[in-house]
Amino acid sequence: MYFFVNDYNDIGRDDILQALVKASSENNYGYGFDKHSENARKLIKKALANENIDIHFIPGGTGANVLGLACGMQQENSVLAVKTGHIQGHEAGSIEATGIKIETIISPNGKLSLELLKEKFAHFGSEYLTVPKKVYISNTTELGEVYRKKELEEIYNFCKENDLYLFMDGARLAHALASQKCDYNLKDIPNLCDIFYLGGTKNGFLFTEALVIVNDKLKKNFINLQKQKGSLMAKTFVAGIMYETVFAKENGYLETAEIAYKMAETLANGIVNKGFNLAYPFESNQIFVKLDDKDLEKWQEFASFEIMEKENGSNIVRLVTSYRTKKEEVEGFLAKIQDKKLDF
């Protein structure tokens, strides 16, 4: 079976595994006060060309989103996010469990635009409503889209003008940066939002995300909040070793995502050339395809992937590549699927 279910299906990158084995006999301080975590922070700051950021290692994406959105917030505050945003439909109400409401915005795709943000924000001001304080976006989006620099600048400028913080979910940030659609680099990210994270779980790490706080107003007492929400690891040095290993290499953070992108590009082009329609434009390592019931049943005979939803009689399925996806797997899968252009 060809496996295109997700990009977190293996234990981890070989260089990370080797580094962990090498450090297995060490004694380390806990809770992030160890030499590996400290060195990892230095390397990340260098990669981001910013010495004034705070970096915290969080076990997973849900925890990173909870902490990234809860810090600096009051109980009357809310978060603005598109309805397709990961925090809305995939995290079991974890944001609302902090006492902060998500105010959703309907978008024709997975992106938040300046126009949609302006329209939604204009509705607030009454004592009957919440007080928006943060804006949530994910890059890539849930539909695999990549924000362009102009889009991010427009949203961030609006946030700054209206006393809002901008939070970027970076679970697949490496995949956004590896995309040919991306017109900025890693060093630009701290200038485009107040807080974000460098996703590891979906980029070849065993687990963990590196939450980066840019805005000084969000830094105060963060480690206390992290402990309260159950995301302060005693063995943070394990995360430190992983980020230290990857960021010690030139382009280390993006090299895995670049492999995933190349494989996804070949896969997406092959699917289109076979006469199938993409549900959303191809931009990253997530590919969404429209299949009728007959083709869905055929594909399931030789491949594993997610069925996302049914739309106008078509099944929308998602295929995801990772750094472990081989050219032979992609070519083998494409050879198996029927050419719709020859299906009379």
Coordinates of N, CA and C in Angstrom, one line a residue, residues 3-175:
F3 N 1.5 5.0 1.0 CA 1.0 5.7 2.2 C 1.1 7.2 2.1
F4 N -0.1 7.9 2.0 CA -0.1 9.3 1.8 C -1.1 9.9 2.9
V5 N -1.1 9.3 4.1 CA -2.1 9.8 5.1 C -1.7 11.0 5.8
N6 N -0.4 11.2 6.1 CA 0.1 12.3 6.9 C 1.6 12.5 6.7
D7 N 2.1 13.5 7.4 CA 3.6 13.7 7.3 C 4.2 13.6 8.7
Y8 N 3.6 12.8 9.5 CA 4.2 12.5 10.9 C 4.0 11.0 11.2
N9 N 4.4 10.2 10.2 CA 4.2 8.8 10.3 C 5.4 7.9 10.7
D10 N 6.5 8.6 10.9 CA 7.7 7.9 11.3 C 8.3 8.4 12.6
I11 N 9.3 7.7 13.1 CA 9.8 8.1 14.4 C 10.6 9.4 14.3
G12 N 11.5 9.6 13.3 CA 12.2 10.8 13.1 C 13.4 10.7 12.2
R13 N 14.0 11.9 11.9 CA 15.1 12.0 11.0 C 16.3 11.2 11.6
D14 N 17.1 10.6 10.7 CA 18.3 9.8 11.1 C 19.2 10.7 11.9
D15 N 19.5 11.9 11.5 CA 20.5 12.8 12.2 C 20.0 13.1 13.7
I16 N 18.7 13.2 13.8 CA 18.1 13.4 15.2 C 18.3 12.2 16.0
L17 N 17.9 11.0 15.4 CA 18.0 9.8 16.2 C 19.5 9.5 16.6
Q18 N 20.4 9.8 15.7 CA 21.8 9.6 16.1 C 22.3 10.5 17.2
A19 N 21.8 11.8 17.1 CA 22.1 12.7 18.2 C 21.6 12.3 19.5
L20 N 20.4 11.8 19.5 CA 19.8 11.4 20.8 C 20.5 10.2 21.4
V21 N 20.9 9.2 20.5 CA 21.7 8.1 21.0 C 23.0 8.6 21.6
K22 N 23.7 9.5 20.9 CA 25.0 10.0 21.4 C 24.8 10.7 22.7
A23 N 23.7 11.3 23.0 CA 23.5 12.0 24.3 C 22.9 11.1 25.4
S24 N 22.7 9.8 25.1 CA 21.9 9.0 26.0 C 22.5 8.7 27.3
S25 N 23.8 8.9 27.4 CA 24.5 8.7 28.7 C 24.7 10.0 29.5
E26 N 24.2 11.1 29.0 CA 24.3 12.4 29.7 C 23.4 12.6 30.9
N27 N 23.8 13.5 31.8 CA 22.9 14.0 32.8 C 22.6 15.4 32.4
N28 N 21.3 15.8 32.4 CA 20.9 17.1 32.0 C 20.0 17.8 33.0
Y29 N 20.0 19.1 33.1 CA 19.1 19.8 33.9 C 17.7 19.7 33.2
G30 N 16.6 20.0 33.9 CA 15.3 19.9 33.4 C 14.6 21.2 33.0
Y31 N 13.5 21.1 32.4 CA 12.6 22.2 32.2 C 13.2 23.3 31.2
G32 N 14.1 22.9 30.4 CA 14.7 23.9 29.4 C 15.9 24.6 29.9
F33 N 16.4 24.3 31.1 CA 17.6 25.0 31.6 C 18.8 24.2 31.4
D34 N 18.9 23.5 30.3 CA 20.0 22.6 29.9 C 20.8 23.2 28.8
K35 N 22.0 22.6 28.6 CA 22.9 23.1 27.5 C 22.4 23.0 26.1
H36 N 21.6 21.9 25.9 CA 21.1 21.6 24.6 C 20.0 22.6 24.2
S37 N 19.1 22.8 25.1 CA 18.0 23.8 24.9 C 18.6 25.2 24.7
E38 N 19.6 25.5 25.5 CA 20.2 26.9 25.4 C 20.9 27.0 24.0
N39 N 21.6 26.0 23.6 CA 22.3 26.1 22.3 C 21.3 26.1 21.2
A40 N 20.2 25.3 21.3 CA 19.2 25.3 20.3 C 18.6 26.7 20.1
R41 N 18.3 27.4 21.2 CA 17.7 28.7 21.2 C 18.7 29.7 20.4
K42 N 20.0 29.6 20.7 CA 21.0 30.4 20.1 C 21.0 30.2 18.6
L43 N 20.9 28.9 18.2 CA 20.9 28.6 16.8 C 19.7 29.1 16.0
I44 N 18.5 29.0 16.7 CA 17.3 29.4 16.1 C 17.3 30.9 16.0
K45 N 17.8 31.6 17.0 CA 17.9 33.1 16.9 C 18.8 33.5 15.8
K46 N 19.8 32.8 15.6 CA 20.7 33.1 14.5 C 20.0 32.9 13.1
A47 N 19.3 31.8 13.0 CA 18.6 31.5 11.8 C 17.5 32.5 11.5
L48 N 16.9 33.0 12.5 CA 15.8 34.0 12.4 C 16.4 35.4 12.4
A49 N 17.7 35.6 12.6 CA 18.4 36.9 12.6 C 17.7 37.8 13.6
N50 N 17.4 37.3 14.8 CA 16.7 38.1 15.8 C 17.1 37.6 17.2
E51 N 17.8 38.5 17.9 CA 18.3 38.1 19.3 C 17.2 38.5 20.3
N52 N 16.2 39.2 20.0 CA 15.2 39.7 21.0 C 14.0 38.8 21.2
I53 N 14.0 37.6 20.6 CA 12.8 36.7 20.7 C 13.0 35.8 21.8
D54 N 11.9 35.3 22.4 CA 11.9 34.2 23.4 C 11.5 32.9 22.7
I55 N 12.1 31.8 23.1 CA 11.8 30.5 22.4 C 11.5 29.5 23.5
H56 N 10.3 28.8 23.3 CA 9.9 27.8 24.3 C 9.6 26.5 23.5
F57 N 10.0 25.4 24.0 CA 9.8 24.1 23.4 C 8.5 23.5 23.9
I58 N 7.6 23.2 23.1 CA 6.2 22.7 23.4 C 6.1 21.3 22.9
P59 N 5.5 20.3 23.6 CA 5.4 18.9 23.1 C 4.7 18.8 21.7
G60 N 3.6 19.5 21.5 CA 2.9 19.3 20.2 C 2.2 20.5 19.8
G61 N 1.5 20.4 18.6 CA 0.8 21.5 18.0 C -0.3 22.1 18.8
T62 N -1.2 21.2 19.3 CA -2.3 21.7 20.1 C -1.8 22.5 21.3
G63 N -0.8 22.1 22.0 CA -0.3 22.8 23.1 C 0.3 24.1 22.7
A64 N 1.0 24.1 21.5 CA 1.5 25.4 21.0 C 0.5 26.4 20.7
N65 N -0.6 25.9 20.1 CA -1.8 26.8 19.8 C -2.5 27.3 21.0
V66 N -2.6 26.4 22.0 CA -3.3 26.9 23.2 C -2.4 28.0 23.9
L67 N -1.2 27.7 24.0 CA -0.3 28.7 24.7 C -0.1 30.0 23.8
G68 N 0.1 29.8 22.5 CA 0.2 30.9 21.7 C -0.9 31.9 21.6
L69 N -2.1 31.3 21.8 CA -3.4 32.1 21.8 C -3.8 32.6 23.2
A70 N -3.4 31.8 24.2 CA -3.8 32.2 25.6 C -2.9 33.3 26.2
C71 N -1.7 33.3 25.8 CA -0.8 34.3 26.5 C -1.2 35.7 26.2
G72 N -1.1 36.6 27.2 CA -1.4 38.0 27.0 C -2.9 38.3 26.9
M73 N -3.8 37.3 27.1 CA -5.2 37.5 26.9 C -6.0 37.7 28.2
Q74 N -7.1 38.4 28.2 CA -8.0 38.6 29.3 C -9.3 37.7 28.9
Q75 N -10.1 37.5 30.0 CA -11.2 36.6 29.8 C -12.3 37.2 28.8
E76 N -12.3 38.5 28.6 CA -13.3 39.1 27.7 C -12.8 39.0 26.3
N77 N -11.5 38.7 26.1 CA -10.9 38.7 24.8 C -11.4 37.5 23.9
S78 N -11.2 37.6 22.6 CA -11.5 36.5 21.7 C -10.4 36.4 20.6
V79 N -10.4 35.3 19.9 CA -9.5 35.1 18.7 C -10.3 35.1 17.4
L80 N -9.8 35.8 16.4 CA -10.5 35.8 15.1 C -9.8 34.8 14.3
A81 N -10.5 33.9 13.6 CA -9.9 32.8 12.8 C -10.9 32.4 11.7
V82 N -10.4 32.0 10.6 CA -11.3 31.4 9.5 C -11.9 30.1 10.0
K83 N -13.1 29.8 9.5 CA -13.8 28.6 10.0 C -13.0 27.3 9.7
T84 N -12.2 27.3 8.7 CA -11.4 26.1 8.3 C -10.2 26.0 9.2
G85 N -9.9 27.0 10.0 CA -8.7 27.0 10.9 C -8.6 25.8 11.7
H86 N -7.4 25.3 11.9 CA -7.2 24.1 12.7 C -7.7 24.2 14.1
I87 N -7.6 25.3 14.7 CA -8.1 25.5 16.1 C -9.6 25.4 16.2
Q88 N -10.3 25.6 15.1 CA -11.8 25.5 15.2 C -12.3 24.1 15.1
G89 N -11.8 23.3 14.2 CA -12.4 22.0 14.0 C -11.6 20.8 14.4
H90 N -10.4 21.0 14.9 CA -9.5 19.8 15.1 C -8.9 19.7 16.5
E91 N -9.3 20.6 17.4 CA -8.6 20.5 18.7 C -9.6 20.5 19.9
A92 N -10.7 19.9 19.6 CA -11.6 19.5 20.7 C -12.0 20.6 21.7
G93 N -12.1 21.8 21.2 CA -12.4 23.0 22.0 C -11.3 23.4 23.0
S94 N -10.1 23.0 22.7 CA -9.0 23.3 23.6 C -8.8 24.8 23.8
I95 N -9.0 25.6 22.8 CA -8.9 27.1 23.0 C -10.0 27.6 23.9
E96 N -11.2 27.2 23.6 CA -12.4 27.6 24.4 C -12.2 27.1 25.9
A97 N -11.5 26.0 26.1 CA -11.3 25.5 27.4 C -10.5 26.5 28.3
T98 N -9.8 27.4 27.6 CA -9.0 28.4 28.4 C -9.9 29.6 28.8
G99 N -11.1 29.6 28.3 CA -12.0 30.7 28.6 C -12.0 31.7 27.5
I100 N -11.3 31.5 26.4 CA -11.3 32.4 25.3 C -12.1 31.9 24.1
K101 N -13.0 32.7 23.6 CA -13.8 32.3 22.5 C -13.2 32.5 21.1
I102 N -13.4 31.6 20.2 CA -13.0 31.8 18.8 C -14.1 32.4 18.1
E103 N -13.9 33.5 17.4 CA -14.9 34.1 16.6 C -14.5 33.8 15.1
T104 N -15.4 33.0 14.5 CA -15.0 32.5 13.2 C -15.4 33.4 12.0
I105 N -14.6 33.3 10.9 CA -14.8 34.0 9.7 C -15.0 33.1 8.6
I106 N -16.0 33.2 7.8 CA -16.2 32.4 6.6 C -15.3 32.8 5.5
S107 N -14.5 31.9 5.0 CA -13.6 32.2 3.9 C -13.8 31.2 2.7
P108 N -13.7 31.7 1.5 CA -13.9 30.8 0.3 C -12.8 29.7 0.2
N109 N -11.7 29.9 0.9 CA -10.7 28.9 0.9 C -10.1 28.8 2.4
G110 N -8.9 28.4 2.5 CA -8.3 28.3 3.9 C -7.7 29.5 4.4
K111 N -7.6 30.6 3.6 CA -6.9 31.8 4.0 C -7.8 32.8 4.6
L112 N -7.1 33.6 5.5 CA -7.7 34.9 5.9 C -7.2 36.0 5.1
S113 N -8.1 36.8 4.6 CA -7.7 38.0 3.8 C -7.9 39.3 4.6
L114 N -7.2 40.3 4.2 CA -7.4 41.6 4.8 C -8.9 42.1 4.8
E115 N -9.5 41.8 3.7 CA -10.9 42.3 3.5 C -11.8 41.5 4.4
L116 N -11.6 40.2 4.6 CA -12.4 39.4 5.5 C -12.2 39.8 6.9
L117 N -11.0 40.1 7.3 CA -10.6 40.5 8.6 C -11.3 41.9 9.0
K118 N -11.2 42.8 8.0 CA -11.8 44.1 8.3 C -13.3 44.0 8.5
E119 N -13.9 43.2 7.6 CA -15.4 43.0 7.7 C -15.8 42.4 9.0
K120 N -15.1 41.4 9.5 CA -15.4 40.8 10.7 C -15.2 41.7 11.9
F121 N -14.0 42.3 11.9 CA -13.6 43.2 13.0 C -14.6 44.4 13.2
A122 N -15.2 44.8 12.1 CA -16.1 46.0 12.2 C -17.4 45.6 13.0
H123 N -17.7 44.4 13.2 CA -18.9 44.0 13.9 C -18.8 44.1 15.4
F124 N -17.6 44.3 15.9 CA -17.4 44.3 17.3 C -17.4 45.7 17.9
G125 N -17.6 45.8 19.2 CA -17.6 47.1 19.8 C -18.7 47.3 20.9
S126 N -19.7 46.3 20.8 CA -20.8 46.3 21.8 C -20.4 45.6 23.0
E127 N -21.0 46.0 24.1 CA -20.8 45.3 25.4 C -21.4 43.9 25.4
Y128 N -22.2 43.6 24.4 CA -22.7 42.2 24.3 C -21.8 41.2 23.7
L129 N -20.7 41.7 23.1 CA -19.8 40.9 22.4 C -18.4 40.7 23.0
T130 N -17.7 39.8 22.6 CA -16.3 39.6 23.0 C -15.4 40.8 22.5
V131 N -14.2 40.9 23.0 CA -13.3 41.9 22.5 C -12.1 41.2 21.8
P132 N -12.1 41.2 20.5 CA -11.0 40.5 19.7 C -9.7 41.1 20.1
K133 N -8.7 40.2 20.4 CA -7.4 40.6 20.7 C -6.3 39.9 19.9
K134 N -6.6 38.7 19.4 CA -5.7 38.0 18.6 C -6.3 37.5 17.3
V135 N -5.5 37.4 16.3 CA -5.9 36.9 15.0 C -5.0 35.7 14.8
Y136 N -5.7 34.6 14.4 CA -5.1 33.3 14.1 C -5.0 33.0 12.6
I137 N -3.8 32.6 12.1 CA -3.7 32.1 10.8 C -2.8 30.9 10.9
S138 N -2.9 30.0 9.9 CA -1.9 28.9 9.8 C -1.2 28.9 8.5
N139 N 0.1 28.6 8.5 CA 0.9 28.7 7.2 C 1.8 27.5 7.2
T140 N 1.4 26.5 6.4 CA 0.4 26.4 5.4 C -1.0 26.4 6.1
T141 N -2.0 26.7 5.2 CA -3.4 26.6 5.7 C -3.8 25.1 5.8
E142 N -5.0 24.9 6.3 CA -5.6 23.5 6.4 C -5.8 22.9 5.0
L143 N -5.9 23.8 4.0 CA -6.1 23.3 2.6 C -4.8 23.3 1.8
G144 N -3.7 23.5 2.5 CA -2.4 23.4 1.9 C -1.9 24.7 1.2
E145 N -2.6 25.8 1.4 CA -2.2 27.0 0.8 C -1.1 27.7 1.5
V146 N -0.3 28.5 0.8 CA 0.8 29.3 1.3 C 0.5 30.8 1.2
Y147 N 0.6 31.5 2.3 CA 0.4 32.9 2.3 C 1.6 33.6 1.5
R148 N 1.2 34.6 0.8 CA 2.2 35.4 0.2 C 2.6 36.6 1.1
K149 N 3.8 37.1 0.9 CA 4.3 38.1 1.8 C 3.4 39.3 1.9
K150 N 2.9 39.8 0.8 CA 2.0 40.9 0.8 C 0.7 40.6 1.7
E151 N 0.2 39.4 1.6 CA -1.0 39.1 2.4 C -0.7 39.1 3.9
L152 N 0.5 38.6 4.2 CA 0.9 38.6 5.6 C 1.1 40.1 6.1
E153 N 1.8 40.9 5.3 CA 2.0 42.3 5.7 C 0.7 43.0 5.8
E154 N -0.2 42.8 5.0 CA -1.5 43.5 5.1 C -2.2 43.1 6.4
I155 N -2.3 41.9 6.7 CA -2.9 41.4 7.9 C -2.2 41.9 9.1
Y156 N -0.9 41.8 9.1 CA -0.2 42.2 10.3 C -0.3 43.8 10.5
N157 N -0.2 44.5 9.5 CA -0.4 46.0 9.6 C -1.7 46.3 10.2
F158 N -2.8 45.6 9.7 CA -4.1 45.9 10.3 C -4.1 45.5 11.7
C159 N -3.5 44.4 12.1 CA -3.5 44.0 13.5 C -2.8 45.1 14.4
K160 N -1.7 45.6 13.9 CA -1.0 46.6 14.7 C -1.7 47.9 14.8
E161 N -2.5 48.2 13.8 CA -3.3 49.5 13.8 C -4.5 49.4 14.7
N162 N -4.9 48.1 15.0 CA -6.1 47.9 15.7 C -5.9 47.2 17.1
D163 N -4.7 47.2 17.6 CA -4.4 46.7 18.9 C -4.7 45.2 18.9
L164 N -4.3 44.5 17.9 CA -4.5 43.0 17.8 C -3.1 42.4 17.7
Y165 N -3.0 41.2 18.2 CA -1.8 40.4 18.1 C -2.1 39.4 16.9
L166 N -1.0 39.1 16.1 CA -1.1 38.1 15.1 C -0.3 36.9 15.5
F167 N -1.0 35.7 15.5 CA -0.4 34.4 15.8 C -0.4 33.6 14.6
M168 N 0.7 33.0 14.3 CA 0.9 32.1 13.1 C 1.1 30.7 13.6
D169 N 0.2 29.8 13.3 CA 0.3 28.4 13.5 C 1.3 27.9 12.5
G170 N 2.5 27.4 13.0 CA 3.5 27.0 12.1 C 3.8 25.5 12.1
A171 N 2.7 24.7 12.3 CA 2.9 23.2 12.3 C 3.5 22.8 11.0
R172 N 3.2 23.4 9.9 CA 3.8 23.1 8.6 C 4.5 24.4 8.0
L173 N 5.0 25.2 8.8 CA 5.7 26.4 8.4 C 6.9 26.0 7.5
A174 N 7.6 25.0 7.8 CA 8.7 24.6 6.9 C 8.2 24.2 5.5
H175 N 7.1 23.6 5.4 CA 6.5 23.3 4.1 C 6.0 24.5 3.3

